[in-house]
Structures are given as structure tokens and as C-alpha cells.
Amino acid sequence: MKKQWAFLPIGAAALFLAACGSSDNADNTDSGSSTEGGTDLLAEIQEEGTLVIGTEGTYPPFTFHDDSGELTGFDVEIAREVADRLGVEAEFLETQWDAMFAGLDAERFDMVANQVGINEERQESYDFSDPYITSTAVLVVAEGNEEIQSFDDLEGKLSAQSLTSNYAEMATSYGAELEGVEGFNQAIELLVSGRVDATVNDNLTVLDFQNQRPDAGIKVVDESGDAAQSALLFRKGNDTLVEAANEALAEMIEDGTYEEISNKWFGENVLE
């Protein structure tokens, strides 16, 4: 089996990150950006030789640990390739989804690679690279659930979601109540154990899970008609780093590296 579907607990360091992110950011007057403080983060990264990347490590097939314990996945390979094309090494720091934005604010890492969906609210606070994933949201319920047939049936139901995700926002827009989770694995655990009614999540993640666990006892009952795009996430003001990441992504698409990575994990090009 290529992937191991088990919820991996995040260490104490990640929880500490969530608790201290805002205070660290307030105390750090040198933002390390290309437009604030007179520094250029890309130049610093290339001088130090390391691009520090925030990711969950518990979200197959995008970022997770394989049977040998190695961090891998689609986002991990994309981020490593970007770092390589910047001429530096990729260093990954794992943290919970809801702590990832605080970690970026606190300069714990230089960018986030974790299928971060582009939306207007995030664009007000952060910069995105060019999109490198296109996907849709799906509604997932337990196999025996006949009451929920569409997103409209979420009214008054309990949905397991990462509270700061686009999918949580979508679930509440249909009237669902939310049960906060740390990631996809925990949402599925709550669903199959009957503690929640549904979860809204990414179609690529659900498809991969069903391929790996066809007997898991879940089913997709509805799919959003709107495609969503995801990208690498950066603090605002680091224009040269964002531009360099975009150049790396464009080169990967042009020379076929992107399609090779995409086919490895999904069997198709997930940008189109």
C-alpha cells in the first residue's frame, strides 16, 4: 500500500506554535519582506540555502507520512521542486491546519504548501502563488445515511470541518453546525463512528481515500458545480519570493515535471 490512512497526532511544538504565533509576530519588527524593513526574503533564503515550508503532514494524498514514516505527497513534491529550482533545500515544519496561518504570520516558515484554497478573505492578508490545483467540493456521509442527499440537506446537521477552511464556510452556508477537527482523517473518523452527520471536503482527497479504503463505509452524495483553485501561500510584501515561486511553477508546467507529479498522485493533471 502506498499510503497509510491513520490520524497522526501533532507534537507539542505544533501546539506551541498556535499559542504563541501572534505574540511572536508582534515582537518581531523585522518582517523579512522585500518591501518592509529593507530586506529581501528571497535573498535571505538563497543565502541561507533553505526554504522553510509549513504543512500538515496528515492530509493524504497532499501531505502525509508513508509507511516508512517519510513525509511525502503531492504538495510536498511540488514544494520540494520549487525549492530545488530556487537553488535551495526544502525544510518542512509540520503543524495543524488552524495553526498554519499563525505560523506564517510569526515567520516560523517562509511559505505554506498544503492545498490552501484561494479566497478573497485570505487574499486580504496573504499573497498567493499562481494556482497549481483545481478541485471541487464534495459532500460525504456514512454509507447507510439516506437522509442527506445534497448540500441543501445539511440544514441543522453536524458537519466535521477544519474551522478555518473554505469547506467549513461552505457547510455553514447551507445551515450546517460545525464540529471542529484537525484534518481530513479526523473528520472521517467522526463520520464513520456516527458522531457527525457529514463532512464537506476536497474531491481529490476523498477519491484517493476511497481508492485506498473501499470498505471504509462512506459515500459521496453531492458535488459542487464550482471549481476551486489552490496555491502556495506567503506573507504579504515578499514579492520577489512569490515571483520566483511562480517562475518555478511555470517552468515545471512547461517542461512536464508538474504533469509527471500530478499523474503519480492522481492519475491526471489536477490543474486543468
PDB file of C-alpha atoms in Angstrom:
ATOM      1  CA  MET A   1       0.000   0.000   0.000  1.00  0.00           C
ATOM      2  CA  LYS A   2       1.432   3.359  -0.968  1.00  0.00           C
ATOM      3  CA  LYS A   3      -0.347   5.406   1.725  1.00  0.00           C
ATOM      4  CA  GLN A   4      -1.150   4.886   5.385  1.00  0.00           C
ATOM      5  CA  TRP A   5      -4.526   6.219   6.444  1.00  0.00           C
ATOM      6  CA  ALA A   6      -4.088   6.766  10.158  1.00  0.00           C
ATOM      7  CA  PHE A   7      -4.545  10.004  12.068  1.00  0.00           C
ATOM      8  CA  LEU A   8      -1.123  11.144  13.199  1.00  0.00           C
ATOM      9  CA  PRO A   9      -1.081  13.339  16.313  1.00  0.00           C
ATOM     10  CA  ILE A  10       0.750  16.610  16.031  1.00  0.00           C
ATOM     11  CA  GLY A  11       3.570  17.169  18.506  1.00  0.00           C
ATOM     12  CA  ALA A  12       3.718  19.676  21.273  1.00  0.00           C
ATOM     13  CA  ALA A  13       5.785  22.036  19.144  1.00  0.00           C
ATOM     14  CA  ALA A  14       2.884  22.500  16.757  1.00  0.00           C
ATOM     15  CA  LEU A  15       0.502  23.285  19.616  1.00  0.00           C
ATOM     16  CA  PHE A  16       3.030  25.769  20.986  1.00  0.00           C
ATOM     17  CA  LEU A  17       3.100  27.384  17.539  1.00  0.00           C
ATOM     18  CA  ALA A  18      -0.630  28.031  17.637  1.00  0.00           C
ATOM     19  CA  ALA A  19      -0.429  29.525  21.125  1.00  0.00           C
ATOM     20  CA  CYS A  20       2.483  31.884  20.584  1.00  0.00           C
ATOM     21  CA  GLY A  21       2.152  32.839  16.919  1.00  0.00           C
ATOM     22  CA  SER A  22       0.526  36.225  17.417  1.00  0.00           C
ATOM     23  CA  SER A  23       2.871  37.364  20.161  1.00  0.00           C
ATOM     24  CA  ASP A  24       5.955  36.321  18.206  1.00  0.00           C
ATOM     25  CA  ASN A  25       4.729  38.267  15.231  1.00  0.00           C
ATOM     26  CA  ALA A  26       4.138  41.384  17.315  1.00  0.00           C
ATOM     27  CA  ASP A  27       7.614  41.228  18.836  1.00  0.00           C
ATOM     28  CA  ASN A  28       9.392  40.729  15.501  1.00  0.00           C
ATOM     29  CA  THR A  29       9.841  44.155  13.949  1.00  0.00           C
ATOM     30  CA  ASP A  30      11.925  42.901  11.017  1.00  0.00           C
ATOM     31  CA  SER A  31       9.346  41.288   8.751  1.00  0.00           C
ATOM     32  CA  GLY A  32      11.908  39.834   6.372  1.00  0.00           C
ATOM     33  CA  SER A  33       9.885  41.047   3.393  1.00  0.00           C
ATOM     34  CA  SER A  34      11.034  42.662   0.184  1.00  0.00           C
ATOM     35  CA  THR A  35       9.074  45.838   0.896  1.00  0.00           C
ATOM     36  CA  GLU A  36       9.188  46.145   4.690  1.00  0.00           C
ATOM     37  CA  GLY A  37      12.255  46.545   6.847  1.00  0.00           C
ATOM     38  CA  GLY A  38      14.516  46.914   3.809  1.00  0.00           C
ATOM     39  CA  THR A  39      15.179  43.187   3.485  1.00  0.00           C
ATOM     40  CA  ASP A  40      14.550  40.674   0.717  1.00  0.00           C
ATOM     41  CA  LEU A  41      13.289  37.308   1.967  1.00  0.00           C
ATOM     42  CA  LEU A  42      14.224  35.531  -1.275  1.00  0.00           C
ATOM     43  CA  ALA A  43      17.815  36.763  -0.964  1.00  0.00           C
ATOM     44  CA  GLU A  44      17.916  35.621   2.672  1.00  0.00           C
ATOM     45  CA  ILE A  45      16.569  32.178   1.729  1.00  0.00           C
ATOM     46  CA  GLN A  46      19.117  31.765  -1.030  1.00  0.00           C
ATOM     47  CA  GLU A  47      21.937  32.946   1.224  1.00  0.00           C
ATOM     48  CA  GLU A  48      20.951  30.516   3.990  1.00  0.00           C
ATOM     49  CA  GLY A  49      20.238  27.738   1.469  1.00  0.00           C
ATOM     50  CA  THR A  50      16.893  26.678   2.970  1.00  0.00           C
ATOM     51  CA  LEU A  51      13.232  27.331   2.154  1.00  0.00           C
ATOM     52  CA  VAL A  52      11.151  26.638   5.276  1.00  0.00           C
ATOM     53  CA  ILE A  53       7.709  25.288   4.372  1.00  0.00           C
ATOM     54  CA  GLY A  54       4.662  24.892   6.607  1.00  0.00           C
ATOM     55  CA  THR A  55       2.482  21.824   6.027  1.00  0.00           C
ATOM     56  CA  GLU A  56       0.170  19.466   7.929  1.00  0.00           C
ATOM     57  CA  GLY A  57       1.708  16.089   7.257  1.00  0.00           C
ATOM     58  CA  THR A  58      -1.642  14.410   7.969  1.00  0.00           C
ATOM     59  CA  TYR A  59      -3.581  15.156   4.773  1.00  0.00           C
ATOM     60  CA  PRO A  60      -3.189  12.422   2.129  1.00  0.00           C
ATOM     61  CA  PRO A  61      -2.508  12.498  -0.734  1.00  0.00           C
ATOM     62  CA  PHE A  62      -1.256  16.081  -0.483  1.00  0.00           C
ATOM     63  CA  THR A  63       0.956  15.979   2.610  1.00  0.00           C
ATOM     64  CA  PHE A  64       1.321  12.897   4.843  1.00  0.00           C
ATOM     65  CA  HIS A  65       3.708  10.239   6.121  1.00  0.00           C
ATOM     66  CA  ASP A  66       4.074   6.978   4.181  1.00  0.00           C
ATOM     67  CA  ASP A  67       4.525   3.527   5.700  1.00  0.00           C
ATOM     68  CA  SER A  68       8.220   4.205   6.294  1.00  0.00           C
ATOM     69  CA  GLY A  69       7.439   7.450   8.146  1.00  0.00           C
ATOM     70  CA  GLU A  70       8.749   9.716   5.393  1.00  0.00           C
ATOM     71  CA  LEU A  71       6.896  12.953   4.675  1.00  0.00           C
ATOM     72  CA  THR A  72       5.526  12.771   1.142  1.00  0.00           C
ATOM     73  CA  GLY A  73       2.550  13.716  -1.021  1.00  0.00           C
ATOM     74  CA  PHE A  74       1.617  15.897  -3.965  1.00  0.00           C
ATOM     75  CA  ASP A  75       2.124  19.244  -2.188  1.00  0.00           C
ATOM     76  CA  VAL A  76       5.372  18.024  -0.644  1.00  0.00           C
ATOM     77  CA  GLU A  77       6.792  17.070  -4.052  1.00  0.00           C
ATOM     78  CA  ILE A  78       5.650  20.347  -5.625  1.00  0.00           C
ATOM     79  CA  ALA A  79       7.218  22.368  -2.808  1.00  0.00           C
ATOM     80  CA  ARG A  80      10.477  20.410  -2.968  1.00  0.00           C
ATOM     81  CA  GLU A  81      10.662  21.035  -6.713  1.00  0.00           C
ATOM     82  CA  VAL A  82      10.057  24.771  -6.202  1.00  0.00           C
ATOM     83  CA  ALA A  83      12.832  24.894  -3.600  1.00  0.00           C
ATOM     84  CA  ASP A  84      15.179  22.999  -5.915  1.00  0.00           C
ATOM     85  CA  ARG A  85      14.543  25.496  -8.710  1.00  0.00           C
ATOM     86  CA  LEU A  86      15.311  28.334  -6.300  1.00  0.00           C
ATOM     87  CA  GLY A  87      18.640  26.626  -5.663  1.00  0.00           C
ATOM     88  CA  VAL A  88      17.914  25.778  -2.005  1.00  0.00           C
ATOM     89  CA  GLU A  89      16.864  22.844   0.189  1.00  0.00           C
ATOM     90  CA  ALA A  90      13.259  22.374   1.334  1.00  0.00           C
ATOM     91  CA  GLU A  91      12.741  22.153   5.092  1.00  0.00           C
ATOM     92  CA  PHE A  92       9.236  21.200   6.235  1.00  0.00           C
ATOM     93  CA  LEU A  93       7.696  22.197   9.572  1.00  0.00           C
ATOM     94  CA  GLU A  94       4.508  20.307  10.370  1.00  0.00           C
ATOM     95  CA  THR A  95       1.602  21.876  12.221  1.00  0.00           C
ATOM     96  CA  GLN A  96      -2.173  21.680  12.447  1.00  0.00           C
ATOM     97  CA  TRP A  97      -4.178  23.411   9.739  1.00  0.00           C
ATOM     98  CA  ASP A  98      -5.670  26.017  12.075  1.00  0.00           C
ATOM     99  CA  ALA A  99      -2.193  26.936  13.368  1.00  0.00           C
ATOM    100  CA  MET A 100      -0.636  27.215   9.926  1.00  0.00           C
ATOM    101  CA  PHE A 101      -1.627  30.811   9.249  1.00  0.00           C
ATOM    102  CA  ALA A 102      -0.405  31.945  12.681  1.00  0.00           C
ATOM    103  CA  GLY A 103       2.857  30.151  11.986  1.00  0.00           C
ATOM    104  CA  LEU A 104       3.293  32.000   8.711  1.00  0.00           C
ATOM    105  CA  ASP A 105       2.466  35.307  10.411  1.00  0.00           C
ATOM    106  CA  ALA A 106       5.034  34.557  13.116  1.00  0.00           C
ATOM    107  CA  GLU A 107       7.696  33.840  10.450  1.00  0.00           C
ATOM    108  CA  ARG A 108       8.085  30.231  11.544  1.00  0.00           C
ATOM    109  CA  PHE A 109       8.207  29.373   7.859  1.00  0.00           C
ATOM    110  CA  ASP A 110       8.602  31.164   4.539  1.00  0.00           C
ATOM    111  CA  MET A 111       5.632  29.673   2.697  1.00  0.00           C
ATOM    112  CA  VAL A 112       2.791  27.174   3.134  1.00  0.00           C
ATOM    113  CA  ALA A 113       2.232  24.180   0.840  1.00  0.00           C
ATOM    114  CA  ASN A 114      -0.992  22.491   1.945  1.00  0.00           C
ATOM    115  CA  GLN A 115      -3.658  22.811  -0.770  1.00  0.00           C
ATOM    116  CA  VAL A 116      -4.605  26.261   0.513  1.00  0.00           C
ATOM    117  CA  GLY A 117      -7.701  27.445  -1.312  1.00  0.00           C
ATOM    118  CA  ILE A 118      -7.673  30.934  -2.780  1.00  0.00           C
ATOM    119  CA  ASN A 119     -10.428  33.176  -1.456  1.00  0.00           C
ATOM    120  CA  GLU A 120     -10.972  36.912  -1.055  1.00  0.00           C
ATOM    121  CA  GLU A 121     -10.602  36.921   2.736  1.00  0.00           C
ATOM    122  CA  ARG A 122      -7.186  35.262   2.608  1.00  0.00           C
ATOM    123  CA  GLN A 123      -6.071  37.493  -0.249  1.00  0.00           C
ATOM    124  CA  GLU A 124      -6.571  40.496   2.028  1.00  0.00           C
ATOM    125  CA  SER A 125      -3.955  39.155   4.458  1.00  0.00           C
ATOM    126  CA  TYR A 126      -1.652  36.967   2.351  1.00  0.00           C
ATOM    127  CA  ASP A 127      -0.151  36.610  -1.107  1.00  0.00           C
ATOM    128  CA  PHE A 128      -0.707  33.518  -3.238  1.00  0.00           C
ATOM    129  CA  SER A 129       1.359  31.982  -5.992  1.00  0.00           C
ATOM    130  CA  ASP A 130      -0.265  31.155  -9.290  1.00  0.00           C
ATOM    131  CA  PRO A 131      -2.759  28.265  -8.814  1.00  0.00           C
ATOM    132  CA  TYR A 132      -1.420  24.720  -9.088  1.00  0.00           C
ATOM    133  CA  ILE A 133      -4.516  22.682  -8.128  1.00  0.00           C
ATOM    134  CA  THR A 134      -8.099  22.828  -9.378  1.00  0.00           C
ATOM    135  CA  SER A 135     -10.683  20.777  -7.494  1.00  0.00           C
ATOM    136  CA  THR A 136     -14.309  20.722  -6.349  1.00  0.00           C
ATOM    137  CA  ALA A 137     -16.009  20.284  -3.009  1.00  0.00           C
ATOM    138  CA  VAL A 138     -17.941  17.083  -2.304  1.00  0.00           C
ATOM    139  CA  LEU A 139     -20.411  16.153   0.423  1.00  0.00           C
ATOM    140  CA  VAL A 140     -19.554  12.911   2.217  1.00  0.00           C
ATOM    141  CA  VAL A 141     -21.813  10.895   4.532  1.00  0.00           C
ATOM    142  CA  ALA A 142     -21.842   7.439   6.060  1.00  0.00           C
ATOM    143  CA  GLU A 143     -22.784   4.675   3.646  1.00  0.00           C
ATOM    144  CA  GLY A 144     -26.092   3.955   5.357  1.00  0.00           C
ATOM    145  CA  ASN A 145     -27.224   7.597   5.549  1.00  0.00           C
ATOM    146  CA  GLU A 146     -30.262   8.141   3.307  1.00  0.00           C
ATOM    147  CA  GLU A 147     -31.382  11.398   4.930  1.00  0.00           C
ATOM    148  CA  ILE A 148     -28.678  13.580   3.405  1.00  0.00           C
ATOM    149  CA  GLN A 149     -28.756  13.538  -0.397  1.00  0.00           C
ATOM    150  CA  SER A 150     -27.474  17.004  -1.282  1.00  0.00           C
ATOM    151  CA  PHE A 151     -25.863  20.110   0.177  1.00  0.00           C
ATOM    152  CA  ASP A 152     -29.358  21.502   0.804  1.00  0.00           C
ATOM    153  CA  ASP A 153     -29.944  18.691   3.316  1.00  0.00           C
ATOM    154  CA  LEU A 154     -27.150  19.997   5.588  1.00  0.00           C
ATOM    155  CA  GLU A 155     -29.570  22.377   7.320  1.00  0.00           C
ATOM    156  CA  GLY A 156     -29.319  21.662  11.051  1.00  0.00           C
ATOM    157  CA  LYS A 157     -26.903  18.744  10.566  1.00  0.00           C
ATOM    158  CA  LEU A 158     -23.488  18.380  12.206  1.00  0.00           C
ATOM    159  CA  SER A 159     -20.562  18.539   9.791  1.00  0.00           C
ATOM    160  CA  ALA A 160     -16.924  17.769  10.686  1.00  0.00           C
ATOM    161  CA  GLN A 161     -14.667  20.546   9.351  1.00  0.00           C
ATOM    162  CA  SER A 162     -11.370  22.338   9.886  1.00  0.00           C
ATOM    163  CA  LEU A 163     -12.871  25.556  11.182  1.00  0.00           C
ATOM    164  CA  THR A 164     -10.794  27.982   9.087  1.00  0.00           C
ATOM    165  CA  SER A 165     -11.175  26.080   5.819  1.00  0.00           C
ATOM    166  CA  ASN A 166     -13.204  27.044   2.756  1.00  0.00           C
ATOM    167  CA  TYR A 167     -15.189  23.845   3.282  1.00  0.00           C
ATOM    168  CA  ALA A 168     -16.298  24.942   6.756  1.00  0.00           C
ATOM    169  CA  GLU A 169     -17.562  28.178   5.253  1.00  0.00           C
ATOM    170  CA  MET A 170     -19.421  26.218   2.597  1.00  0.00           C
ATOM    171  CA  ALA A 171     -21.017  23.869   5.138  1.00  0.00           C
ATOM    172  CA  THR A 172     -22.292  26.765   7.254  1.00  0.00           C
ATOM    173  CA  SER A 173     -23.669  28.482   4.153  1.00  0.00           C
ATOM    174  CA  TYR A 174     -26.039  25.505   3.841  1.00  0.00           C
ATOM    175  CA  GLY A 175     -27.053  25.753   7.500  1.00  0.00           C
ATOM    176  CA  ALA A 176     -24.836  23.049   8.992  1.00  0.00           C
ATOM    177  CA  GLU A 177     -23.483  23.163  12.521  1.00  0.00           C
ATOM    178  CA  LEU A 178     -19.748  22.508  12.760  1.00  0.00           C
ATOM    179  CA  GLU A 179     -17.677  20.022  14.713  1.00  0.00           C
ATOM    180  CA  GLY A 180     -14.086  21.290  14.600  1.00  0.00           C
ATOM    181  CA  VAL A 181     -11.414  18.813  13.517  1.00  0.00           C
ATOM    182  CA  GLU A 182      -7.683  18.982  12.942  1.00  0.00           C
ATOM    183  CA  GLY A 183      -7.814  17.495   9.451  1.00  0.00           C
ATOM    184  CA  PHE A 184      -9.417  15.112   6.972  1.00  0.00           C
ATOM    185  CA  ASN A 185      -8.545  11.913   8.825  1.00  0.00           C
ATOM    186  CA  GLN A 186     -10.288  13.029  11.999  1.00  0.00           C
ATOM    187  CA  ALA A 187     -13.342  14.140  10.026  1.00  0.00           C
ATOM    188  CA  ILE A 188     -13.660  10.663   8.508  1.00  0.00           C
ATOM    189  CA  GLU A 189     -13.171   9.012  11.911  1.00  0.00           C
ATOM    190  CA  LEU A 190     -16.039  11.061  13.371  1.00  0.00           C
ATOM    191  CA  LEU A 191     -18.200  10.332  10.352  1.00  0.00           C
ATOM    192  CA  VAL A 192     -17.806   6.555  10.316  1.00  0.00           C
ATOM    193  CA  SER A 193     -18.272   6.392  14.097  1.00  0.00           C
ATOM    194  CA  GLY A 194     -21.599   8.212  13.812  1.00  0.00           C
ATOM    195  CA  ARG A 195     -20.579  11.250  15.841  1.00  0.00           C
ATOM    196  CA  VAL A 196     -21.226  13.661  12.954  1.00  0.00           C
ATOM    197  CA  ASP A 197     -23.633  13.589  10.028  1.00  0.00           C
ATOM    198  CA  ALA A 198     -21.359  14.692   7.196  1.00  0.00           C
ATOM    199  CA  THR A 199     -18.183  16.377   6.049  1.00  0.00           C
ATOM    200  CA  VAL A 200     -17.531  18.694   3.107  1.00  0.00           C
ATOM    201  CA  ASN A 201     -14.122  18.135   1.605  1.00  0.00           C
ATOM    202  CA  ASP A 202     -11.939  18.066  -1.481  1.00  0.00           C
ATOM    203  CA  ASN A 203     -12.951  15.631  -4.223  1.00  0.00           C
ATOM    204  CA  LEU A 204      -9.341  14.588  -4.898  1.00  0.00           C
ATOM    205  CA  THR A 205      -8.719  13.739  -1.254  1.00  0.00           C
ATOM    206  CA  VAL A 206     -11.955  11.776  -0.958  1.00  0.00           C
ATOM    207  CA  LEU A 207     -11.311   9.903  -4.205  1.00  0.00           C
ATOM    208  CA  ASP A 208      -7.836   8.911  -3.054  1.00  0.00           C
ATOM    209  CA  PHE A 209      -9.213   7.780   0.315  1.00  0.00           C
ATOM    210  CA  GLN A 210     -11.896   5.660  -1.331  1.00  0.00           C
ATOM    211  CA  ASN A 211      -9.312   4.064  -3.628  1.00  0.00           C
ATOM    212  CA  GLN A 212      -7.193   3.153  -0.614  1.00  0.00           C
ATOM    213  CA  ARG A 213     -10.091   2.227   1.673  1.00  0.00           C
ATOM    214  CA  PRO A 214     -13.010   0.999  -0.463  1.00  0.00           C
ATOM    215  CA  ASP A 215     -14.567  -0.649   2.602  1.00  0.00           C
ATOM    216  CA  ALA A 216     -14.444   2.465   4.805  1.00  0.00           C
ATOM    217  CA  GLY A 217     -18.232   2.877   4.809  1.00  0.00           C
ATOM    218  CA  ILE A 218     -18.562   6.354   3.306  1.00  0.00           C
ATOM    219  CA  LYS A 219     -20.119   7.715   0.133  1.00  0.00           C
ATOM    220  CA  VAL A 220     -20.220  10.943  -1.860  1.00  0.00           C
ATOM    221  CA  VAL A 221     -23.771  12.238  -2.261  1.00  0.00           C
ATOM    222  CA  ASP A 222     -23.232  15.637  -3.884  1.00  0.00           C
ATOM    223  CA  GLU A 223     -20.554  17.665  -5.669  1.00  0.00           C
ATOM    224  CA  SER A 224     -20.220  21.404  -6.027  1.00  0.00           C
ATOM    225  CA  GLY A 225     -20.505  22.773  -9.535  1.00  0.00           C
ATOM    226  CA  ASP A 226     -17.888  25.424  -8.821  1.00  0.00           C
ATOM    227  CA  ALA A 227     -14.214  24.565  -9.192  1.00  0.00           C
ATOM    228  CA  ALA A 228     -11.834  25.942  -6.572  1.00  0.00           C
ATOM    229  CA  GLN A 229      -8.159  26.721  -7.021  1.00  0.00           C
ATOM    230  CA  SER A 230      -5.331  26.286  -4.537  1.00  0.00           C
ATOM    231  CA  ALA A 231      -1.864  27.839  -4.408  1.00  0.00           C
ATOM    232  CA  LEU A 232       1.252  28.314  -2.323  1.00  0.00           C
ATOM    233  CA  LEU A 233       0.761  30.851   0.473  1.00  0.00           C
ATOM    234  CA  PHE A 234       3.118  33.681   1.515  1.00  0.00           C
ATOM    235  CA  ARG A 235       3.212  36.638   3.868  1.00  0.00           C
ATOM    236  CA  LYS A 236       2.432  39.903   2.131  1.00  0.00           C
ATOM    237  CA  GLY A 237       5.350  42.018   0.979  1.00  0.00           C
ATOM    238  CA  ASN A 238       7.594  39.207  -0.245  1.00  0.00           C
ATOM    239  CA  ASP A 239       7.072  39.941  -3.922  1.00  0.00           C
ATOM    240  CA  THR A 240      10.422  38.625  -5.145  1.00  0.00           C
ATOM    241  CA  LEU A 241       9.820  35.252  -3.445  1.00  0.00           C
ATOM    242  CA  VAL A 242       6.314  34.966  -4.882  1.00  0.00           C
ATOM    243  CA  GLU A 243       7.600  35.854  -8.361  1.00  0.00           C
ATOM    244  CA  ALA A 244      10.384  33.262  -8.084  1.00  0.00           C
ATOM    245  CA  ALA A 245       7.889  30.595  -6.988  1.00  0.00           C
ATOM    246  CA  ASN A 246       5.642  31.479  -9.934  1.00  0.00           C
ATOM    247  CA  GLU A 247       8.585  31.171 -12.314  1.00  0.00           C
ATOM    248  CA  ALA A 248       9.414  27.764 -10.854  1.00  0.00           C
ATOM    249  CA  LEU A 249       5.813  26.576 -11.213  1.00  0.00           C
ATOM    250  CA  ALA A 250       5.663  27.832 -14.814  1.00  0.00           C
ATOM    251  CA  GLU A 251       8.896  26.011 -15.660  1.00  0.00           C
ATOM    252  CA  MET A 252       7.546  22.804 -14.078  1.00  0.00           C
ATOM    253  CA  ILE A 253       4.395  23.002 -16.173  1.00  0.00           C
ATOM    254  CA  GLU A 254       6.328  23.775 -19.366  1.00  0.00           C
ATOM    255  CA  ASP A 255       8.909  21.007 -19.023  1.00  0.00           C
ATOM    256  CA  GLY A 256       6.412  18.319 -17.956  1.00  0.00           C
ATOM    257  CA  THR A 257       7.566  17.965 -14.340  1.00  0.00           C
ATOM    258  CA  TYR A 258       4.226  19.149 -12.985  1.00  0.00           C
ATOM    259  CA  GLU A 259       2.228  16.668 -15.056  1.00  0.00           C
ATOM    260  CA  GLU A 260       4.556  13.854 -14.003  1.00  0.00           C
ATOM    261  CA  ILE A 261       3.990  14.623 -10.306  1.00  0.00           C
ATOM    262  CA  SER A 262       0.253  15.065 -10.828  1.00  0.00           C
ATOM    263  CA  ASN A 263      -0.109  11.769 -12.682  1.00  0.00           C
ATOM    264  CA  LYS A 264       1.849   9.988  -9.953  1.00  0.00           C
ATOM    265  CA  TRP A 265      -0.614  11.027  -7.261  1.00  0.00           C
ATOM    266  CA  PHE A 266      -3.912  11.399  -9.123  1.00  0.00           C
ATOM    267  CA  GLY A 267      -3.602   9.720 -12.496  1.00  0.00           C
ATOM    268  CA  GLU A 268      -4.448  13.009 -14.217  1.00  0.00           C
ATOM    269  CA  ASN A 269      -3.490  16.666 -14.483  1.00  0.00           C
ATOM    270  CA  VAL A 270      -5.181  18.374 -11.500  1.00  0.00           C
ATOM    271  CA  LEU A 271      -4.501  21.899 -12.723  1.00  0.00           C
ATOM    272  CA  GLU A 272      -6.820  21.679 -15.721  1.00  0.00           C
TER     273      GLU A 272
END
